[in-house]
mmCIF file of C-alpha atoms in Angstrom:
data_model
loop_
_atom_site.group_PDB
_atom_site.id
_atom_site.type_symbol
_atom_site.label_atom_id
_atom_site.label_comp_id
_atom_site.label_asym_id
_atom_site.label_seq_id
_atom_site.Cartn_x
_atom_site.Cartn_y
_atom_site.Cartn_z
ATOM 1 C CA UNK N 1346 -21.979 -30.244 19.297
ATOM 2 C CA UNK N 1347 -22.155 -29.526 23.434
ATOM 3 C CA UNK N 1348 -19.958 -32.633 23.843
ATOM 4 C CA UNK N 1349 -17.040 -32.120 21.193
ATOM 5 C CA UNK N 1350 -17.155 -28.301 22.719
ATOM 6 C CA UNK N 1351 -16.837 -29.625 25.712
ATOM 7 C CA UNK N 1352 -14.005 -32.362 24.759
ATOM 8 C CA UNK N 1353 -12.659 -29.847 22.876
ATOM 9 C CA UNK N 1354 -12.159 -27.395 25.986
ATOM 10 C CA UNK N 1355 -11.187 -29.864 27.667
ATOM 11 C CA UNK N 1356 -8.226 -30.987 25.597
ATOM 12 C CA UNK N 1357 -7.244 -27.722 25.592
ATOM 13 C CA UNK N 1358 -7.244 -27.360 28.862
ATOM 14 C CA UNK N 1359 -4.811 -30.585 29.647
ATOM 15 C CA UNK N 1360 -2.648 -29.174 26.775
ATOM 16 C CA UNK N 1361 -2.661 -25.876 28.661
ATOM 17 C CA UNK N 1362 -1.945 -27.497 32.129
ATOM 18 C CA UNK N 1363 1.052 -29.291 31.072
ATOM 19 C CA UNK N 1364 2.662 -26.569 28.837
ATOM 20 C CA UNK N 1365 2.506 -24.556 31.672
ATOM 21 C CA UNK N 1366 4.273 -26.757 34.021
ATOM 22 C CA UNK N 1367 6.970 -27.615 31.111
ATOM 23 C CA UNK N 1368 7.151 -23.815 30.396
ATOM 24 C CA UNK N 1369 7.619 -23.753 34.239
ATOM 25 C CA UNK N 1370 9.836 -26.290 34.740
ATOM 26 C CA UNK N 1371 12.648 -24.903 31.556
ATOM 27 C CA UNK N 1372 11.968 -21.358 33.616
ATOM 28 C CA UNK N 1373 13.218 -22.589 36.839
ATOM 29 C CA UNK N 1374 16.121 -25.262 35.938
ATOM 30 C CA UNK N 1375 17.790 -21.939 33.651
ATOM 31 C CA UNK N 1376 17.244 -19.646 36.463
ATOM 32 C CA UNK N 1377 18.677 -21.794 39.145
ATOM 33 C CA UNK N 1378 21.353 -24.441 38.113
ATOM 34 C CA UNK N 1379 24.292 -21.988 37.587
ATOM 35 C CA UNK N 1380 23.775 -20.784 41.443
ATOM 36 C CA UNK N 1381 23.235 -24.458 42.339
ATOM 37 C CA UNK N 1382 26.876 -25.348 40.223
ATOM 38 C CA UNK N 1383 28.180 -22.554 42.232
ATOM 39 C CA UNK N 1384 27.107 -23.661 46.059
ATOM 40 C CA UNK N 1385 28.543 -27.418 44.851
ATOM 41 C CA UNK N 1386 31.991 -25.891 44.193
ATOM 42 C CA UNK N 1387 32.273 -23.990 47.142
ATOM 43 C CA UNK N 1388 30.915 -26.958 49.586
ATOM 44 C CA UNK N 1389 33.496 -29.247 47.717
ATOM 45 C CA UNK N 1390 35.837 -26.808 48.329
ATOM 46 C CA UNK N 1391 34.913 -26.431 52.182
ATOM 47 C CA UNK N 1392 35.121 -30.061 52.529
ATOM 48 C CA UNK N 1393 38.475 -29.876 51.082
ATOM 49 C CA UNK N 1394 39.698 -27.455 53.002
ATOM 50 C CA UNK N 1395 38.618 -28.865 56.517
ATOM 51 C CA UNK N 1396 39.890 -32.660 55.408
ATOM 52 C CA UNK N 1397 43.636 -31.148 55.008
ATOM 53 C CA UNK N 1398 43.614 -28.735 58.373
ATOM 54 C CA UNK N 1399 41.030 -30.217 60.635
ATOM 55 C CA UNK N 1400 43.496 -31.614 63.222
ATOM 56 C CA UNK N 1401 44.513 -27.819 63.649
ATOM 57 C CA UNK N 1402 41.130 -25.824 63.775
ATOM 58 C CA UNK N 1403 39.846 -24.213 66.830
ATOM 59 C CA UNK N 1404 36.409 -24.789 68.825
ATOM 60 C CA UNK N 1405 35.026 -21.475 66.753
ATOM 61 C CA UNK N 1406 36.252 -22.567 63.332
ATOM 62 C CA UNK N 1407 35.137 -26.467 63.743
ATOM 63 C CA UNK N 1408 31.414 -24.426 64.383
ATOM 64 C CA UNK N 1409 31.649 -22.304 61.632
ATOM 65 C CA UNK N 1410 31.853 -25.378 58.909
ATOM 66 C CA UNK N 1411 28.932 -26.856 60.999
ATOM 67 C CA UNK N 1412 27.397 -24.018 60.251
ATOM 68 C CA UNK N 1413 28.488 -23.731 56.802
ATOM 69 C CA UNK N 1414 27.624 -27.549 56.339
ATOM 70 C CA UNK N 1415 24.112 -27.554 57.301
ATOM 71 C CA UNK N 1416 23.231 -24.608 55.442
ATOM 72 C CA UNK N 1417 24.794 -26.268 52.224
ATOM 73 C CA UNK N 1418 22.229 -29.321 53.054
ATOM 74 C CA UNK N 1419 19.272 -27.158 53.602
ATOM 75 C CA UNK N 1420 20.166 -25.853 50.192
ATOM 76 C CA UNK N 1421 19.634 -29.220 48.678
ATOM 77 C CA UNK N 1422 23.855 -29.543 48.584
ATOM 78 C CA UNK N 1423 24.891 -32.952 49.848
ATOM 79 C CA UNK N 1424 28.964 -33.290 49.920
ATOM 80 C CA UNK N 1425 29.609 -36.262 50.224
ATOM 81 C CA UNK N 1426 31.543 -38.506 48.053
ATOM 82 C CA UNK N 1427 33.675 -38.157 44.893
ATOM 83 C CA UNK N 1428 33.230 -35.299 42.435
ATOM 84 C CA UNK N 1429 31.027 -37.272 40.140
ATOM 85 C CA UNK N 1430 28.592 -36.291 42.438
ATOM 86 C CA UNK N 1431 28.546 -32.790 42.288
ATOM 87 C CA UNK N 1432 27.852 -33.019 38.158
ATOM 88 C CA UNK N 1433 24.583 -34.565 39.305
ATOM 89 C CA UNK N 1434 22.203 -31.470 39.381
ATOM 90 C CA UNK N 1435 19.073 -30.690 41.406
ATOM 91 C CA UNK N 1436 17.914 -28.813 39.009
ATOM 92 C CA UNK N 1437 17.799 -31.160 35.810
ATOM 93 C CA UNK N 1438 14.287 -31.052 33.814
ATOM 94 C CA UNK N 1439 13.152 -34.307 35.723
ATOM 95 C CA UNK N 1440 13.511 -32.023 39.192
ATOM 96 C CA UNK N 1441 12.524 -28.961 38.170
ATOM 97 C CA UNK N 1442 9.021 -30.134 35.947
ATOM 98 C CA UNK N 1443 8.633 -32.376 39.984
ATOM 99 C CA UNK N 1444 8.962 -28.852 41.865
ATOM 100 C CA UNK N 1445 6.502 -26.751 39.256
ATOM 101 C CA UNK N 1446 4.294 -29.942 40.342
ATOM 102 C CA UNK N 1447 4.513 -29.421 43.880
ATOM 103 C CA UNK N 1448 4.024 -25.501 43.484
ATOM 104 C CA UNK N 1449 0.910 -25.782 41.672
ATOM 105 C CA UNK N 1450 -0.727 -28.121 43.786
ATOM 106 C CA UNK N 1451 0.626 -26.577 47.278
ATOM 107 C CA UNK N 1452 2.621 -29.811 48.674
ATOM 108 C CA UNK N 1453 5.273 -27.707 49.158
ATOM 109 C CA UNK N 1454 7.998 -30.434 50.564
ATOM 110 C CA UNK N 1455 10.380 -27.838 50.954
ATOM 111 C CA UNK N 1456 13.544 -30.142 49.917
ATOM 112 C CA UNK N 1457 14.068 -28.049 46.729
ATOM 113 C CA UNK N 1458 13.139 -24.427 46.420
ATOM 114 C CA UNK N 1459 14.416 -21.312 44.412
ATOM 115 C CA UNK N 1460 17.647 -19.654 45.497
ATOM 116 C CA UNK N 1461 18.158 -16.718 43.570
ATOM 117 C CA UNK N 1462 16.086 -13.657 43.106
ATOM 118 C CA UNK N 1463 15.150 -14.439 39.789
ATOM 119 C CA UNK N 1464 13.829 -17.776 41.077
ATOM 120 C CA UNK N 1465 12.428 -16.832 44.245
ATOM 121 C CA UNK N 1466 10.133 -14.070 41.902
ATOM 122 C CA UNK N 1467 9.129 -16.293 39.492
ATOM 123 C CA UNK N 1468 8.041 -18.848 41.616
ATOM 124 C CA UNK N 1469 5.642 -16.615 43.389
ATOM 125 C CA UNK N 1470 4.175 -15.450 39.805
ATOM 126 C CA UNK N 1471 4.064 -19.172 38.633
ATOM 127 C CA UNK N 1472 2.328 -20.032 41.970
ATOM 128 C CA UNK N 1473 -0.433 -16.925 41.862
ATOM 129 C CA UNK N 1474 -1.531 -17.998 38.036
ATOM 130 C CA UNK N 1475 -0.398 -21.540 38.551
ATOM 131 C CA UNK N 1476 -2.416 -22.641 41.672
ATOM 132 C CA UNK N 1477 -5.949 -21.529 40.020
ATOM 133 C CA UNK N 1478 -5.335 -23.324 36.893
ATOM 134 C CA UNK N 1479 -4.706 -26.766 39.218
ATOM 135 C CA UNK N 1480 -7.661 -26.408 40.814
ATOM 136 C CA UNK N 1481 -9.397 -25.788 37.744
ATOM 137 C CA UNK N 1482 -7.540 -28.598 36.038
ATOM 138 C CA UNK N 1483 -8.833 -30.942 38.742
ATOM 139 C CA UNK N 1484 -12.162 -29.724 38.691
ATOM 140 C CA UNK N 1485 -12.431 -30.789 34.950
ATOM 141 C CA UNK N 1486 -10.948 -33.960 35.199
ATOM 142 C CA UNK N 1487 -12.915 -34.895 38.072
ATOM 143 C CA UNK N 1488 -15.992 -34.093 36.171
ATOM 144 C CA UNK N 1489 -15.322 -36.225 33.583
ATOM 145 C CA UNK N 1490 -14.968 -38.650 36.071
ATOM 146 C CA UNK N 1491 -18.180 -37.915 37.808
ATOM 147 C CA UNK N 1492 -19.615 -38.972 34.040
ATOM 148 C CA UNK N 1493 -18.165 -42.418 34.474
ATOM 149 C CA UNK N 1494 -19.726 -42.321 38.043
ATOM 150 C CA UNK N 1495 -23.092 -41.205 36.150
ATOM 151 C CA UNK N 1496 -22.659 -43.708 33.354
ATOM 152 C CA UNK N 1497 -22.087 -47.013 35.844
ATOM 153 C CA UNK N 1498 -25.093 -45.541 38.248
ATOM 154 C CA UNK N 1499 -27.200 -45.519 34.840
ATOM 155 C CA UNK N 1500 -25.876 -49.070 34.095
ATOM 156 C CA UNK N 1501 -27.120 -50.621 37.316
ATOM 157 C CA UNK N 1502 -30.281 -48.735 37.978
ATOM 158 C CA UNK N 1503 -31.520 -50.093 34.423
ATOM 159 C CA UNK N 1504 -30.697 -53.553 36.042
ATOM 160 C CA UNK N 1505 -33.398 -52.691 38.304
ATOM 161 C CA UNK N 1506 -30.789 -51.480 41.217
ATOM 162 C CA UNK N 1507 -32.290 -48.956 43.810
ATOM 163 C CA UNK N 1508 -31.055 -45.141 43.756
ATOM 164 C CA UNK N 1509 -29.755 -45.592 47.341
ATOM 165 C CA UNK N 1510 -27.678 -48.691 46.503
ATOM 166 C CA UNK N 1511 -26.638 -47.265 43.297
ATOM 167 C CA UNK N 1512 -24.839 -44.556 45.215
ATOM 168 C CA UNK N 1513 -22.945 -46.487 47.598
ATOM 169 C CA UNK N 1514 -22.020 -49.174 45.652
ATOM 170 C CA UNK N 1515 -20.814 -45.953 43.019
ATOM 171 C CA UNK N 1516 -18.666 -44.303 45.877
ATOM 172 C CA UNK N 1517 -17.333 -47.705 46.944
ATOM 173 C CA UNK N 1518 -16.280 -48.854 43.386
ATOM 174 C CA UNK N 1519 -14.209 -45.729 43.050
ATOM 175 C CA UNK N 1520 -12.822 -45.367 46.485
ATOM 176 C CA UNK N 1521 -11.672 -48.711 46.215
ATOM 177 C CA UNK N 1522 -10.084 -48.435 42.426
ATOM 178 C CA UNK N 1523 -8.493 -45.236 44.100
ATOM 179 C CA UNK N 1524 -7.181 -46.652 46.968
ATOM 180 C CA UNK N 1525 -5.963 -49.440 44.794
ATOM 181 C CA UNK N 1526 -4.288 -47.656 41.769
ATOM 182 C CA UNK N 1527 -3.201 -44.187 43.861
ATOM 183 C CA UNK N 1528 -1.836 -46.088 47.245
ATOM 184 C CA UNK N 1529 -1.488 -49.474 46.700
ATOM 185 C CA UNK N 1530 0.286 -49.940 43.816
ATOM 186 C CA UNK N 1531 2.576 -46.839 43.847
ATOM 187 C CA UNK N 1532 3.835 -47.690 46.907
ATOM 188 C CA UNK N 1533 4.625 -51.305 45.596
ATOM 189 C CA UNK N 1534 6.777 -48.653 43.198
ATOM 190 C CA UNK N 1535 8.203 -46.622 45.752
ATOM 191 C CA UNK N 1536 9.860 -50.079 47.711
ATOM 192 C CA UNK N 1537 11.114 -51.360 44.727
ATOM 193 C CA UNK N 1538 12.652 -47.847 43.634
ATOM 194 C CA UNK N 1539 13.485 -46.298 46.937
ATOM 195 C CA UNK N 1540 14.085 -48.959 49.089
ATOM 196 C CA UNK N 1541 11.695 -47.956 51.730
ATOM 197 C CA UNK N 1542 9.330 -50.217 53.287
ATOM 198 C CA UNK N 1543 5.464 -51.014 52.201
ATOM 199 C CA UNK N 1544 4.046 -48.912 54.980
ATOM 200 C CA UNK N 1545 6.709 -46.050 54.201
ATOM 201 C CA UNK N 1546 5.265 -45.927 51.021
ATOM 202 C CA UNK N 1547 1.830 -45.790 51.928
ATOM 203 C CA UNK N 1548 2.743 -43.121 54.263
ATOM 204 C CA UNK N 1549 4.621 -41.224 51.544
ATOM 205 C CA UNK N 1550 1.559 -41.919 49.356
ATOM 206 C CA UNK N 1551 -0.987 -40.135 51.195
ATOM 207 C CA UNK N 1552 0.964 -37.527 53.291
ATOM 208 C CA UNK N 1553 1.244 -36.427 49.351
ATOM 209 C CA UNK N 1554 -2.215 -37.025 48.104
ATOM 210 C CA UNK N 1555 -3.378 -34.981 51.167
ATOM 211 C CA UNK N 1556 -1.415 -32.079 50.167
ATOM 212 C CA UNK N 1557 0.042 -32.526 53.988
ATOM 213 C CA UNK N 1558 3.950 -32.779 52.480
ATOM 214 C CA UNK N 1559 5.823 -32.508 55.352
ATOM 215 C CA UNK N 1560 8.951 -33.259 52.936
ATOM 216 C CA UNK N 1561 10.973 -36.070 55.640
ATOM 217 C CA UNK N 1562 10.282 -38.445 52.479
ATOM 218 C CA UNK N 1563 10.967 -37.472 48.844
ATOM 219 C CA UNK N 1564 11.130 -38.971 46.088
ATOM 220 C CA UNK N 1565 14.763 -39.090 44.118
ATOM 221 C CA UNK N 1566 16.664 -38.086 46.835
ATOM 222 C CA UNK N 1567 18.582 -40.705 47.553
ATOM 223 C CA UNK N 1568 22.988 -40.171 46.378
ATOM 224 C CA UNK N 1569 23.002 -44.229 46.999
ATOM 225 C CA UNK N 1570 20.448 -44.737 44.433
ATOM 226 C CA UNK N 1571 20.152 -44.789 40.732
ATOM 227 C CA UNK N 1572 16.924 -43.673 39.154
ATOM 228 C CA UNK N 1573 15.792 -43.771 35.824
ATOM 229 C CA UNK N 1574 15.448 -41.109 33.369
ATOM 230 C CA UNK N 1575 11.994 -38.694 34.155
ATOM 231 C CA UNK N 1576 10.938 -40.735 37.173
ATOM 232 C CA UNK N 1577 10.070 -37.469 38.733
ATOM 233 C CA UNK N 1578 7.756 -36.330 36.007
ATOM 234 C CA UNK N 1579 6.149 -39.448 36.199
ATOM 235 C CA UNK N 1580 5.652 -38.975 39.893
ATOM 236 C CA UNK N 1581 4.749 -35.792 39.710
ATOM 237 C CA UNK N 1582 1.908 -36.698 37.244
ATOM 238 C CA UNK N 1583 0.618 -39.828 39.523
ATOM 239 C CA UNK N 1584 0.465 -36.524 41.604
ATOM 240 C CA UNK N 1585 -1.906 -34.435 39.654
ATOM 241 C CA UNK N 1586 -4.016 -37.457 38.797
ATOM 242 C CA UNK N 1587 -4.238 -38.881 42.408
ATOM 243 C CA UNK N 1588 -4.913 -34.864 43.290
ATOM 244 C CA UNK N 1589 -7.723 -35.472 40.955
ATOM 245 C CA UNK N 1590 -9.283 -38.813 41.900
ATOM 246 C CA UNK N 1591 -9.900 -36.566 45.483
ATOM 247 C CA UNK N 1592 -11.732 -34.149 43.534
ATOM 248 C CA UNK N 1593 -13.911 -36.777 42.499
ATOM 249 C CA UNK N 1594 -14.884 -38.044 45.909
ATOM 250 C CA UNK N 1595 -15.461 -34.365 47.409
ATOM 251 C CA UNK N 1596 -17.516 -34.237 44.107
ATOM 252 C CA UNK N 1597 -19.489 -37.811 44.654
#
């Protein structure tokens, strides 16, 4: 009865995680891609307008659409090609359910955050009730990991394995699945996908496991690029799961 509780809570618990993310993620893409539709027009606009007079502007207006174009690229805003490009939101589901990722679990790249007012207060609501529930989230998962952990020590010490052993051959088997299915691999993804080398992959890898995020690689960012459907949710998942597999060694 303990363990189907216990399964039980913990189902719910998943179920709980992700529907607040999704909940999160609808929340933010309403709130934020009509003001997002609205800084594309008026950068295509800008562009337009300095492409047919900029033979004739002065020192102080040539400064001003500096100005005006950095703060459209800080803003996530990229004008730069056709129009086709501008349909292309930042704030689709795949982006937005990626940033209520990166919220929860304090990466915090900083390439995509909430404009309006609406957005700016809902994200800090979403982050005070979200941030607890990660870190209870990845305390449950890495538990049941630590049971796998317990089940493969109790595997070896009835081959007559010593205690001492059992443990270090117990943290070694899962650091090095870790390493291998959290680094490794994803960042065999990332070349293929982003174009970046191996070791820019690695670095993206852990400077996001670690929480560091300093944001000068994202995923999906790329205008020169086509991605598929959702591959933000599915990094942003590798995300919570690799957050999780570091519970587990802080637990072991």
């Amino acid at each position: 009865k303990a363990m189907c509780s216990g399964r039980l809570q913990t189902a719910l618990l998943v179920a709980g995680y992700f529907a607040y993310l999704l909940v999160g993620a609808a929340v933010f893409q309403a709130l934020e891609r009509t003001a997002e539709k609205q800084e594309k027009m008026a950068a295509a606009q800008m562009k337009e307008a300095f492409l047919q007079n900029f033979t004739q502007l002065t020192v102080a207006e040539m400064e001003q659409f500096m100005k005006n174009l950095i703060e459209a690229i800080q803003n996530g805003v990229y004008p730069v090609g056709n129009e086709s490009q501008f349909e292309e939101s930042n704030w689709d589901f795949s982006n937005s359910f990626f940033f209520a990722g990166t919220v929860v679990s304090t990466i915090g790249y900083g390439t995509l955050h909430p404009k309006t007012a609406g957005g700016q207060i809902f994200c800090v609501f979403f982050a005070l009730f979200g941030i607890p529930l990660n870190i209870v989230f990845l305390h449950r998962v890495g538990k049941m990991l630590s049971l796998l952990c317990k089940k493969l020590g109790k595997f070896l010490y009835e081959k007559g394995m010593r205690k001492k052993k059992i443990k270090f051959l117990t943290l070694l088997f899962f650091l090095a699945t870790g390493i291998l299915v959290f680094l490794c691999l994803p960042s065999v993804f990332f070349q293929i996908t982003e174009g970046w080398s191996y070791s820019e992959g690695i670095y993206f890898a852990f400077i996001t496991l670690s929480t560091i995020g300093f944001g000068d690689y994202v995923v999906g960012k790329q205008s020169d690029r086509k991605y598929f459907s959702y591959y933000r949710v599915l990094v942003a998942i590798w995300i919570l799961f690799g957050l999780a597999w570091i519970a587990l060694l802080f637990n072991l």
